[in-house]
mmCIF file of C-alpha atoms in Angstrom:
data_model
loop_
_atom_site.group_PDB
_atom_site.id
_atom_site.type_symbol
_atom_site.label_atom_id
_atom_site.label_comp_id
_atom_site.label_asym_id
_atom_site.label_seq_id
_atom_site.Cartn_x
_atom_site.Cartn_y
_atom_site.Cartn_z
ATOM 1 C CA UNK A 1 13.002 12.335 37.002
ATOM 2 C CA UNK A 2 10.275 9.038 37.150
ATOM 3 C CA UNK A 3 9.968 7.480 34.449
ATOM 4 C CA UNK A 4 6.246 7.826 33.309
ATOM 5 C CA UNK A 5 4.433 4.092 32.324
ATOM 6 C CA UNK A 6 3.897 3.933 28.839
ATOM 7 C CA UNK A 7 -0.138 4.709 28.850
ATOM 8 C CA UNK A 8 1.226 7.924 30.776
ATOM 9 C CA UNK A 9 2.908 8.935 27.388
ATOM 10 C CA UNK A 10 2.051 11.327 24.980
ATOM 11 C CA UNK A 11 0.466 9.920 22.195
ATOM 12 C CA UNK A 12 -2.539 11.229 19.879
ATOM 13 C CA UNK A 13 -6.056 9.594 19.742
ATOM 14 C CA UNK A 14 -8.045 9.702 16.092
ATOM 15 C CA UNK A 15 -11.388 9.011 15.253
ATOM 16 C CA UNK A 16 -14.631 10.433 12.838
ATOM 17 C CA UNK A 17 -15.348 14.260 14.032
ATOM 18 C CA UNK A 18 -18.853 13.282 13.570
ATOM 19 C CA UNK A 19 -21.006 9.529 13.430
ATOM 20 C CA UNK A 20 -24.695 9.373 12.292
ATOM 21 C CA UNK A 21 -26.212 6.694 13.661
ATOM 22 C CA UNK A 22 -29.554 4.787 13.232
ATOM 23 C CA UNK A 23 -31.613 2.951 11.558
ATOM 24 C CA UNK A 24 -32.249 4.650 7.870
ATOM 25 C CA UNK A 25 -29.077 6.723 8.725
ATOM 26 C CA UNK A 26 -27.663 6.028 5.413
ATOM 27 C CA UNK A 27 -30.390 8.885 4.314
ATOM 28 C CA UNK A 28 -28.549 11.889 5.946
ATOM 29 C CA UNK A 29 -25.474 11.353 3.633
ATOM 30 C CA UNK A 30 -26.201 14.241 1.469
ATOM 31 C CA UNK A 31 -26.642 16.182 4.619
ATOM 32 C CA UNK A 32 -23.583 15.665 5.623
ATOM 33 C CA UNK A 33 -22.002 16.147 1.842
ATOM 34 C CA UNK A 34 -23.596 19.676 2.249
ATOM 35 C CA UNK A 35 -22.640 20.636 5.720
ATOM 36 C CA UNK A 36 -18.358 19.293 4.446
ATOM 37 C CA UNK A 37 -18.950 21.905 1.791
ATOM 38 C CA UNK A 38 -20.761 20.079 -1.069
ATOM 39 C CA UNK A 39 -22.875 22.884 -2.742
ATOM 40 C CA UNK A 40 -25.565 22.749 -5.527
ATOM 41 C CA UNK A 41 -24.434 20.656 -8.601
ATOM 42 C CA UNK A 42 -21.255 19.442 -6.802
ATOM 43 C CA UNK A 43 -19.994 15.962 -7.705
ATOM 44 C CA UNK A 44 -19.478 13.354 -5.000
ATOM 45 C CA UNK A 45 -17.674 10.260 -6.137
ATOM 46 C CA UNK A 46 -18.763 7.487 -4.734
ATOM 47 C CA UNK A 47 -16.775 4.366 -4.064
ATOM 48 C CA UNK A 48 -18.519 1.180 -4.157
ATOM 49 C CA UNK A 49 -18.094 -2.104 -5.675
ATOM 50 C CA UNK A 50 -19.819 -3.882 -8.237
ATOM 51 C CA UNK A 51 -22.097 -6.732 -5.996
ATOM 52 C CA UNK A 52 -23.434 -4.134 -3.470
ATOM 53 C CA UNK A 53 -24.121 -1.704 -6.621
ATOM 54 C CA UNK A 54 -25.790 -4.099 -8.758
ATOM 55 C CA UNK A 55 -27.866 -5.778 -5.634
ATOM 56 C CA UNK A 56 -28.652 -2.353 -5.104
ATOM 57 C CA UNK A 57 -26.901 -1.931 -1.753
ATOM 58 C CA UNK A 58 -25.717 1.527 -2.457
ATOM 59 C CA UNK A 59 -28.568 3.070 -3.556
ATOM 60 C CA UNK A 60 -29.624 4.858 -0.601
ATOM 61 C CA UNK A 61 -26.958 6.696 -0.280
ATOM 62 C CA UNK A 62 -26.946 7.472 -3.981
ATOM 63 C CA UNK A 63 -30.297 8.538 -3.458
ATOM 64 C CA UNK A 64 -29.387 10.705 -0.472
ATOM 65 C CA UNK A 65 -26.442 12.526 -2.304
ATOM 66 C CA UNK A 66 -28.596 13.580 -5.271
ATOM 67 C CA UNK A 67 -31.435 14.446 -3.182
ATOM 68 C CA UNK A 68 -28.842 16.683 -1.473
ATOM 69 C CA UNK A 69 -28.768 18.771 -4.340
ATOM 70 C CA UNK A 70 -25.305 16.410 -6.106
ATOM 71 C CA UNK A 71 -24.263 14.792 -8.752
ATOM 72 C CA UNK A 72 -22.765 11.432 -8.172
ATOM 73 C CA UNK A 73 -20.161 9.425 -9.862
ATOM 74 C CA UNK A 74 -19.892 5.450 -9.199
ATOM 75 C CA UNK A 75 -16.660 3.848 -8.945
ATOM 76 C CA UNK A 76 -17.377 -0.171 -8.873
ATOM 77 C CA UNK A 77 -13.924 -1.115 -9.619
ATOM 78 C CA UNK A 78 -13.086 -2.188 -5.904
ATOM 79 C CA UNK A 79 -12.282 -5.857 -5.264
ATOM 80 C CA UNK A 80 -11.998 -7.891 -1.851
ATOM 81 C CA UNK A 81 -8.416 -7.615 -0.487
ATOM 82 C CA UNK A 82 -7.723 -5.093 -3.389
ATOM 83 C CA UNK A 83 -4.580 -4.760 -5.143
ATOM 84 C CA UNK A 84 -1.868 -2.180 -5.530
ATOM 85 C CA UNK A 85 -3.790 -1.746 -9.415
ATOM 86 C CA UNK A 86 -6.909 -1.540 -7.524
ATOM 87 C CA UNK A 87 -5.767 1.754 -5.442
ATOM 88 C CA UNK A 88 -4.236 3.146 -8.427
ATOM 89 C CA UNK A 89 -7.546 3.075 -10.451
ATOM 90 C CA UNK A 90 -9.526 4.785 -7.775
ATOM 91 C CA UNK A 91 -6.752 7.166 -7.471
ATOM 92 C CA UNK A 92 -6.670 7.903 -11.193
ATOM 93 C CA UNK A 93 -10.313 8.226 -10.576
ATOM 94 C CA UNK A 94 -10.252 10.934 -8.379
ATOM 95 C CA UNK A 95 -7.541 12.679 -9.743
ATOM 96 C CA UNK A 96 -10.007 13.371 -13.140
ATOM 97 C CA UNK A 97 -12.736 14.101 -11.189
ATOM 98 C CA UNK A 98 -11.795 16.382 -8.842
ATOM 99 C CA UNK A 99 -14.856 15.529 -6.315
ATOM 100 C CA UNK A 100 -16.460 18.065 -4.143
ATOM 101 C CA UNK A 101 -16.860 15.053 -1.507
ATOM 102 C CA UNK A 102 -15.490 11.036 -1.474
ATOM 103 C CA UNK A 103 -18.425 8.917 0.522
ATOM 104 C CA UNK A 104 -17.089 4.899 0.634
ATOM 105 C CA UNK A 105 -20.483 2.127 1.191
ATOM 106 C CA UNK A 106 -18.818 -0.933 1.776
ATOM 107 C CA UNK A 107 -17.199 -3.092 3.808
ATOM 108 C CA UNK A 108 -13.547 -3.036 4.613
ATOM 109 C CA UNK A 109 -12.228 -3.373 1.436
ATOM 110 C CA UNK A 110 -14.529 -0.389 -0.119
ATOM 111 C CA UNK A 111 -13.635 1.847 2.828
ATOM 112 C CA UNK A 112 -9.787 1.768 2.570
ATOM 113 C CA UNK A 113 -10.168 2.563 -1.122
ATOM 114 C CA UNK A 114 -12.629 5.346 -0.480
ATOM 115 C CA UNK A 115 -9.694 6.676 1.880
ATOM 116 C CA UNK A 116 -7.298 6.749 -0.692
ATOM 117 C CA UNK A 117 -9.520 8.113 -3.146
ATOM 118 C CA UNK A 118 -9.852 11.031 -0.660
ATOM 119 C CA UNK A 119 -6.210 11.898 -0.141
ATOM 120 C CA UNK A 120 -4.130 10.880 -3.027
ATOM 121 C CA UNK A 121 -4.952 13.581 -5.200
ATOM 122 C CA UNK A 122 -3.120 15.712 -2.823
ATOM 123 C CA UNK A 123 -0.162 13.322 -2.894
ATOM 124 C CA UNK A 124 2.365 12.727 -5.885
ATOM 125 C CA UNK A 125 2.762 9.938 -7.305
ATOM 126 C CA UNK A 126 1.962 6.322 -6.571
ATOM 127 C CA UNK A 127 0.236 4.910 -3.670
ATOM 128 C CA UNK A 128 3.126 2.569 -3.120
ATOM 129 C CA UNK A 129 5.074 5.310 -2.188
ATOM 130 C CA UNK A 130 3.029 5.989 0.944
ATOM 131 C CA UNK A 131 2.927 2.756 2.288
ATOM 132 C CA UNK A 132 3.950 2.960 6.171
ATOM 133 C CA UNK A 133 3.294 5.495 8.889
ATOM 134 C CA UNK A 134 2.456 9.134 8.644
ATOM 135 C CA UNK A 135 3.497 9.501 4.915
ATOM 136 C CA UNK A 136 0.937 11.229 3.453
ATOM 137 C CA UNK A 137 1.203 15.066 3.323
ATOM 138 C CA UNK A 138 -2.525 15.958 3.309
ATOM 139 C CA UNK A 139 -6.049 14.761 2.550
ATOM 140 C CA UNK A 140 -7.019 16.311 -0.918
ATOM 141 C CA UNK A 141 -11.287 15.789 -0.444
ATOM 142 C CA UNK A 142 -13.891 15.304 2.390
ATOM 143 C CA UNK A 143 -14.554 11.710 3.191
ATOM 144 C CA UNK A 144 -17.966 10.031 4.878
ATOM 145 C CA UNK A 145 -17.774 6.700 4.934
ATOM 146 C CA UNK A 146 -20.823 3.886 5.300
ATOM 147 C CA UNK A 147 -20.052 0.652 6.497
ATOM 148 C CA UNK A 148 -22.290 -2.496 4.940
ATOM 149 C CA UNK A 149 -20.757 -5.360 7.409
ATOM 150 C CA UNK A 150 -20.128 -4.753 11.170
ATOM 151 C CA UNK A 151 -16.660 -5.962 11.666
ATOM 152 C CA UNK A 152 -13.921 -3.890 9.923
ATOM 153 C CA UNK A 153 -13.830 -0.687 12.312
ATOM 154 C CA UNK A 154 -12.139 1.099 8.830
ATOM 155 C CA UNK A 155 -15.479 3.925 9.481
ATOM 156 C CA UNK A 156 -13.105 4.987 12.667
ATOM 157 C CA UNK A 157 -9.462 3.759 11.776
ATOM 158 C CA UNK A 158 -6.714 5.652 10.393
ATOM 159 C CA UNK A 159 -5.415 2.788 8.230
ATOM 160 C CA UNK A 160 -6.020 1.552 5.211
ATOM 161 C CA UNK A 161 -4.645 -2.445 3.776
ATOM 162 C CA UNK A 162 -3.396 -2.637 0.440
ATOM 163 C CA UNK A 163 -2.083 -5.999 -1.192
ATOM 164 C CA UNK A 164 0.894 -5.771 -3.087
ATOM 165 C CA UNK A 165 3.108 -8.787 -4.832
ATOM 166 C CA UNK A 166 0.433 -10.761 -2.758
ATOM 167 C CA UNK A 167 1.187 -9.365 0.474
ATOM 168 C CA UNK A 168 -0.614 -6.736 2.766
ATOM 169 C CA UNK A 169 0.925 -3.384 2.757
ATOM 170 C CA UNK A 170 -0.106 -0.701 5.600
ATOM 171 C CA UNK A 171 -0.877 2.710 5.042
ATOM 172 C CA UNK A 172 -1.440 4.290 8.614
ATOM 173 C CA UNK A 173 -2.045 8.623 8.505
ATOM 174 C CA UNK A 174 -4.232 10.790 10.365
ATOM 175 C CA UNK A 175 -5.380 11.550 7.350
ATOM 176 C CA UNK A 176 -7.140 8.314 6.247
ATOM 177 C CA UNK A 177 -9.665 9.293 9.253
ATOM 178 C CA UNK A 178 -13.340 10.194 8.106
ATOM 179 C CA UNK A 179 -14.473 13.432 8.883
ATOM 180 C CA UNK A 180 -18.246 11.491 8.775
ATOM 181 C CA UNK A 181 -18.911 8.147 10.088
ATOM 182 C CA UNK A 182 -22.545 7.153 8.885
ATOM 183 C CA UNK A 183 -23.339 3.492 11.131
ATOM 184 C CA UNK A 184 -27.046 2.482 9.444
ATOM 185 C CA UNK A 185 -27.330 -0.700 10.948
ATOM 186 C CA UNK A 186 -30.535 -1.870 7.910
ATOM 187 C CA UNK A 187 -27.805 -2.129 5.829
ATOM 188 C CA UNK A 188 -26.348 -5.583 7.574
ATOM 189 C CA UNK A 189 -29.647 -7.097 8.007
ATOM 190 C CA UNK A 190 -29.299 -9.137 4.688
ATOM 191 C CA UNK A 191 -25.316 -9.962 5.701
ATOM 192 C CA UNK A 192 -25.257 -13.962 5.139
ATOM 193 C CA UNK A 193 -24.077 -15.501 8.592
ATOM 194 C CA UNK A 194 -20.456 -16.318 8.003
ATOM 195 C CA UNK A 195 -19.688 -13.072 7.106
ATOM 196 C CA UNK A 196 -21.700 -11.907 10.371
ATOM 197 C CA UNK A 197 -19.529 -14.400 12.251
ATOM 198 C CA UNK A 198 -16.571 -13.240 10.231
ATOM 199 C CA UNK A 199 -16.546 -9.689 10.319
ATOM 200 C CA UNK A 200 -17.489 -9.906 14.190
ATOM 201 C CA UNK A 201 -14.969 -11.746 15.527
ATOM 202 C CA UNK A 202 -12.785 -9.476 13.364
ATOM 203 C CA UNK A 203 -14.400 -6.489 15.986
ATOM 204 C CA UNK A 204 -13.778 -8.578 18.750
ATOM 205 C CA UNK A 205 -9.825 -9.402 17.461
ATOM 206 C CA UNK A 206 -9.771 -5.200 17.112
ATOM 207 C CA UNK A 207 -11.204 -5.044 20.714
ATOM 208 C CA UNK A 208 -9.042 -7.936 22.494
ATOM 209 C CA UNK A 209 -5.776 -7.029 21.132
ATOM 210 C CA UNK A 210 -5.892 -3.139 21.483
ATOM 211 C CA UNK A 211 -6.748 -4.262 25.260
ATOM 212 C CA UNK A 212 -3.392 -6.271 25.275
ATOM 213 C CA UNK A 213 -1.090 -3.753 23.167
ATOM 214 C CA UNK A 214 2.120 -2.456 24.292
ATOM 215 C CA UNK A 215 0.578 0.920 23.424
ATOM 216 C CA UNK A 216 -2.850 0.708 25.063
ATOM 217 C CA UNK A 217 -4.134 3.563 26.947
ATOM 218 C CA UNK A 218 -7.529 4.138 29.120
ATOM 219 C CA UNK A 219 -9.003 6.052 25.846
ATOM 220 C CA UNK A 220 -8.313 2.855 23.816
ATOM 221 C CA UNK A 221 -9.655 0.686 26.698
ATOM 222 C CA UNK A 222 -12.691 2.606 26.591
ATOM 223 C CA UNK A 223 -13.669 1.525 23.916
ATOM 224 C CA UNK A 224 -11.885 -1.718 23.663
ATOM 225 C CA UNK A 225 -14.261 -3.481 26.528
ATOM 226 C CA UNK A 226 -17.476 -1.856 25.544
ATOM 227 C CA UNK A 227 -16.699 -3.578 22.232
ATOM 228 C CA UNK A 228 -15.970 -7.252 23.625
ATOM 229 C CA UNK A 229 -19.022 -6.830 25.964
ATOM 230 C CA UNK A 230 -21.454 -5.907 23.209
ATOM 231 C CA UNK A 231 -20.041 -8.770 20.771
ATOM 232 C CA UNK A 232 -20.819 -11.322 23.889
ATOM 233 C CA UNK A 233 -24.416 -9.954 24.229
ATOM 234 C CA UNK A 234 -25.061 -9.856 20.389
ATOM 235 C CA UNK A 235 -22.949 -11.708 17.704
ATOM 236 C CA UNK A 236 -24.862 -15.171 17.972
ATOM 237 C CA UNK A 237 -27.940 -14.012 17.838
ATOM 238 C CA UNK A 238 -27.063 -11.270 14.606
ATOM 239 C CA UNK A 239 -25.454 -14.786 13.768
ATOM 240 C CA UNK A 240 -28.937 -16.728 13.772
ATOM 241 C CA UNK A 241 -31.238 -14.092 13.304
ATOM 242 C CA UNK A 242 -29.951 -11.356 11.055
ATOM 243 C CA UNK A 243 -33.395 -9.785 11.094
ATOM 244 C CA UNK A 244 -33.251 -8.477 14.821
ATOM 245 C CA UNK A 245 -33.013 -4.727 14.525
ATOM 246 C CA UNK A 246 -31.180 -4.570 18.459
ATOM 247 C CA UNK A 247 -28.820 -7.316 17.281
ATOM 248 C CA UNK A 248 -27.419 -5.417 13.982
ATOM 249 C CA UNK A 249 -27.389 -2.555 15.539
ATOM 250 C CA UNK A 250 -25.254 -3.308 18.847
ATOM 251 C CA UNK A 251 -22.694 -5.396 16.074
ATOM 252 C CA UNK A 252 -22.254 -1.799 14.295
ATOM 253 C CA UNK A 253 -21.751 0.094 17.269
ATOM 254 C CA UNK A 254 -18.878 -2.610 18.364
ATOM 255 C CA UNK A 255 -17.456 -3.161 15.047
ATOM 256 C CA UNK A 256 -17.170 0.998 15.529
ATOM 257 C CA UNK A 257 -15.563 0.701 18.572
ATOM 258 C CA UNK A 258 -13.269 -2.093 17.526
ATOM 259 C CA UNK A 259 -11.927 0.356 15.172
ATOM 260 C CA UNK A 260 -11.314 3.130 17.739
ATOM 261 C CA UNK A 261 -9.447 0.447 19.134
ATOM 262 C CA UNK A 262 -7.215 0.044 17.042
ATOM 263 C CA UNK A 263 -5.403 3.549 18.109
ATOM 264 C CA UNK A 264 -4.208 1.110 20.096
ATOM 265 C CA UNK A 265 -1.785 -0.869 17.452
ATOM 266 C CA UNK A 266 -2.552 -4.385 16.680
ATOM 267 C CA UNK A 267 -0.225 -7.606 18.625
ATOM 268 C CA UNK A 268 -0.005 -10.802 16.757
ATOM 269 C CA UNK A 269 -3.413 -12.235 15.981
ATOM 270 C CA UNK A 270 -3.747 -9.531 12.795
ATOM 271 C CA UNK A 271 0.157 -11.133 11.794
ATOM 272 C CA UNK A 272 -0.815 -14.506 12.105
ATOM 273 C CA UNK A 273 -4.085 -14.065 9.901
ATOM 274 C CA UNK A 274 -1.745 -12.621 7.061
ATOM 275 C CA UNK A 275 0.247 -14.928 6.986
ATOM 276 C CA UNK A 276 -2.778 -17.418 6.761
ATOM 277 C CA UNK A 277 -4.654 -15.268 3.556
ATOM 278 C CA UNK A 278 -1.426 -14.675 1.772
ATOM 279 C CA UNK A 279 -1.530 -19.041 0.939
ATOM 280 C CA UNK A 280 -5.311 -19.291 1.340
ATOM 281 C CA UNK A 281 -6.862 -16.505 0.146
ATOM 282 C CA UNK A 282 -9.490 -16.710 2.936
ATOM 283 C CA UNK A 283 -11.580 -13.570 4.383
ATOM 284 C CA UNK A 284 -9.598 -11.296 6.253
ATOM 285 C CA UNK A 285 -12.427 -11.850 9.282
ATOM 286 C CA UNK A 286 -12.504 -15.389 9.069
ATOM 287 C CA UNK A 287 -8.272 -15.808 9.433
ATOM 288 C CA UNK A 288 -8.354 -13.331 12.120
ATOM 289 C CA UNK A 289 -11.107 -15.053 14.024
ATOM 290 C CA UNK A 290 -8.882 -18.128 13.648
ATOM 291 C CA UNK A 291 -5.707 -16.521 15.362
ATOM 292 C CA UNK A 292 -7.719 -14.830 18.339
ATOM 293 C CA UNK A 293 -7.915 -17.492 20.527
ATOM 294 C CA UNK A 294 -3.971 -18.360 19.739
ATOM 295 C CA UNK A 295 -3.342 -14.859 20.019
ATOM 296 C CA UNK A 296 -4.451 -14.938 23.779
ATOM 297 C CA UNK A 297 -2.522 -18.271 24.315
ATOM 298 C CA UNK A 298 0.824 -16.501 23.271
ATOM 299 C CA UNK A 299 0.104 -13.883 25.401
ATOM 300 C CA UNK A 300 -1.265 -15.037 28.703
ATOM 301 C CA UNK A 301 2.338 -15.638 30.490
ATOM 302 C CA UNK A 302 2.964 -11.980 29.499
ATOM 303 C CA UNK A 303 -0.207 -10.646 30.420
ATOM 304 C CA UNK A 304 -2.656 -12.628 32.585
ATOM 305 C CA UNK A 305 -3.889 -9.339 34.274
ATOM 306 C CA UNK A 306 -5.505 -7.679 31.260
ATOM 307 C CA UNK A 307 -6.384 -11.035 29.977
ATOM 308 C CA UNK A 308 -8.537 -11.209 33.108
ATOM 309 C CA UNK A 309 -9.994 -8.171 32.051
ATOM 310 C CA UNK A 310 -11.278 -9.242 29.055
ATOM 311 C CA UNK A 311 -12.649 -12.412 30.666
ATOM 312 C CA UNK A 312 -14.472 -9.807 33.090
ATOM 313 C CA UNK A 313 -16.041 -8.320 29.863
ATOM 314 C CA UNK A 314 -16.913 -11.806 28.481
ATOM 315 C CA UNK A 315 -18.514 -12.901 31.333
ATOM 316 C CA UNK A 316 -16.456 -15.731 32.945
ATOM 317 C CA UNK A 317 -13.981 -13.664 35.157
ATOM 318 C CA UNK A 318 -13.576 -14.821 38.552
ATOM 319 C CA UNK A 319 -10.330 -16.694 40.449
ATOM 320 C CA UNK A 320 -6.754 -15.363 39.487
ATOM 321 C CA UNK A 321 -5.707 -13.632 36.940
ATOM 322 C CA UNK A 322 -3.980 -16.390 34.651
ATOM 323 C CA UNK A 323 -7.358 -18.704 35.485
ATOM 324 C CA UNK A 324 -9.491 -15.696 34.521
ATOM 325 C CA UNK A 325 -6.773 -14.704 31.333
ATOM 326 C CA UNK A 326 -7.543 -18.820 30.198
ATOM 327 C CA UNK A 327 -11.052 -18.546 31.058
ATOM 328 C CA UNK A 328 -11.081 -15.487 28.152
ATOM 329 C CA UNK A 329 -9.704 -18.225 25.778
ATOM 330 C CA UNK A 330 -12.262 -20.600 27.021
ATOM 331 C CA UNK A 331 -15.010 -17.969 26.046
ATOM 332 C CA UNK A 332 -13.472 -16.800 22.222
ATOM 333 C CA UNK A 333 -13.173 -21.341 21.488
ATOM 334 C CA UNK A 334 -16.349 -21.282 22.277
ATOM 335 C CA UNK A 335 -17.825 -18.137 20.898
ATOM 336 C CA UNK A 336 -16.015 -19.725 17.415
ATOM 337 C CA UNK A 337 -17.084 -23.186 17.611
ATOM 338 C CA UNK A 338 -20.819 -21.668 18.411
ATOM 339 C CA UNK A 339 -20.563 -19.448 14.863
ATOM 340 C CA UNK A 340 -18.982 -22.607 12.907
ATOM 341 C CA UNK A 341 -14.979 -20.966 12.597
ATOM 342 C CA UNK A 342 -12.650 -23.754 12.238
ATOM 343 C CA UNK A 343 -10.153 -24.168 15.394
ATOM 344 C CA UNK A 344 -7.321 -25.698 13.385
ATOM 345 C CA UNK A 345 -5.066 -24.817 10.588
ATOM 346 C CA UNK A 346 -5.506 -28.105 9.021
ATOM 347 C CA UNK A 347 -8.996 -28.213 8.722
ATOM 348 C CA UNK A 348 -8.386 -25.424 6.229
ATOM 349 C CA UNK A 349 -5.624 -27.138 4.624
ATOM 350 C CA UNK A 350 -2.663 -25.537 5.914
ATOM 351 C CA UNK A 351 0.497 -27.557 5.152
ATOM 352 C CA UNK A 352 1.991 -28.720 8.207
ATOM 353 C CA UNK A 353 5.467 -27.932 6.383
ATOM 354 C CA UNK A 354 4.610 -24.309 5.828
ATOM 355 C CA UNK A 355 4.669 -23.684 9.506
ATOM 356 C CA UNK A 356 8.241 -22.901 9.726
ATOM 357 C CA UNK A 357 7.951 -20.314 6.893
ATOM 358 C CA UNK A 358 4.717 -18.865 8.111
ATOM 359 C CA UNK A 359 6.502 -17.772 11.177
ATOM 360 C CA UNK A 360 9.617 -16.554 9.746
ATOM 361 C CA UNK A 361 7.645 -14.521 7.581
ATOM 362 C CA UNK A 362 5.266 -12.871 10.475
ATOM 363 C CA UNK A 363 8.347 -11.955 12.371
ATOM 364 C CA UNK A 364 10.120 -10.684 8.498
ATOM 365 C CA UNK A 365 7.676 -8.862 7.645
ATOM 366 C CA UNK A 366 4.812 -8.249 10.090
ATOM 367 C CA UNK A 367 6.698 -7.774 13.090
ATOM 368 C CA UNK A 368 4.501 -6.548 16.308
ATOM 369 C CA UNK A 369 6.387 -4.826 19.096
ATOM 370 C CA UNK A 370 3.810 -3.591 20.441
ATOM 371 C CA UNK A 371 3.117 -7.136 21.349
ATOM 372 C CA UNK A 372 3.429 -7.468 25.372
ATOM 373 C CA UNK A 373 5.440 -10.915 24.846
ATOM 374 C CA UNK A 374 8.689 -10.510 22.576
ATOM 375 C CA UNK A 375 7.637 -12.335 19.478
ATOM 376 C CA UNK A 376 10.257 -14.604 19.174
ATOM 377 C CA UNK A 377 11.212 -17.920 16.820
ATOM 378 C CA UNK A 378 10.794 -20.657 18.193
ATOM 379 C CA UNK A 379 7.943 -19.892 20.441
ATOM 380 C CA UNK A 380 6.610 -19.261 18.053
ATOM 381 C CA UNK A 381 6.723 -21.732 15.818
ATOM 382 C CA UNK A 382 5.158 -23.373 18.512
ATOM 383 C CA UNK A 383 2.543 -21.503 19.054
ATOM 384 C CA UNK A 384 1.538 -22.192 14.965
ATOM 385 C CA UNK A 385 2.145 -25.985 15.548
ATOM 386 C CA UNK A 386 -0.371 -25.798 18.172
ATOM 387 C CA UNK A 387 -2.712 -24.129 15.487
ATOM 388 C CA UNK A 388 -2.639 -26.292 13.245
ATOM 389 C CA UNK A 389 -3.449 -29.221 15.920
ATOM 390 C CA UNK A 390 -5.817 -27.180 16.984
ATOM 391 C CA UNK A 391 -4.424 -26.976 20.840
ATOM 392 C CA UNK A 392 -5.600 -24.114 21.900
ATOM 393 C CA UNK A 393 -4.370 -25.428 25.698
ATOM 394 C CA UNK A 394 -1.434 -25.655 24.796
ATOM 395 C CA UNK A 395 1.526 -23.879 26.531
ATOM 396 C CA UNK A 396 3.681 -21.770 24.248
#
């Protein structure tokens, strides 16, 4: 029998069962909770962080839940890049409270911790026991996620990230996908330009990495290409004018589509980002943004045709495949520069002497077998050298 091409192999595609979208959509969270079985007087566990709580950003969701007849317990202990201690704390809170529904409102870290609050009570032991793929047995509580940034895509993905011993650790499971994602662009209008930029290019990295992944399928290509087009059209507007409703709403859709693209497993871009963040403790979106054009550079020799599709979505297509692929690289570089994102590792104080260690760490801790070009130490080190110098024209 003829061997099937990879995109025709049997795979699973995950996403929320329901999306509630629109300006002020957070006001529908109470209705969504009731439709998931939370009746009058039932308890909702609301997971957020102290800053959002203090600024009142979680208030629309709290009010909506109470208007729906639910009691609300608010957990505010989530920190950026949450550690295992934070993950265990939110797990213990959920196990003790036994909520009828879990709601997460915040960025990627908050939504990841809300995912754990929804699943861990049905899975005995420590969060660390479930690091890896498909180790969770079931979900304990219904889950609603409400993003307040436009980038991580956690509201539509099957992943959660925990920092253990200063290293990123990953959980992947169908039970980490929320039943309901609530996309309310009004929650993003107060984001500062830097966060808008970093999270926006994080969403772009999900789309581009998903498109060139060896595990990509037409089901992941469609949202990824749409996401690239939307980001091209609206990210710089959202960056310069955060009050622009069209730009904010469009970027929230793009972030959601990027999360769906994560069904095609990521390539080396996110791994590069982790090796940077582990040393400098920088924002995840910023490190992904720095890594993205170099990820494309590394993979031009392997998949120029796929990167040519990225070029077309970025509005710079034309010419042969390799010409278009390099045009895509340069378009991302131009976008990063327009958003004041640094292009060289030396500009963010990475020590050049650390590059060999970073290359080894990527291969040992964050390998990406689905990267279209084999990840080999010598070529990877050349890529890190190019990144340190800011040379986006390097042939590595």
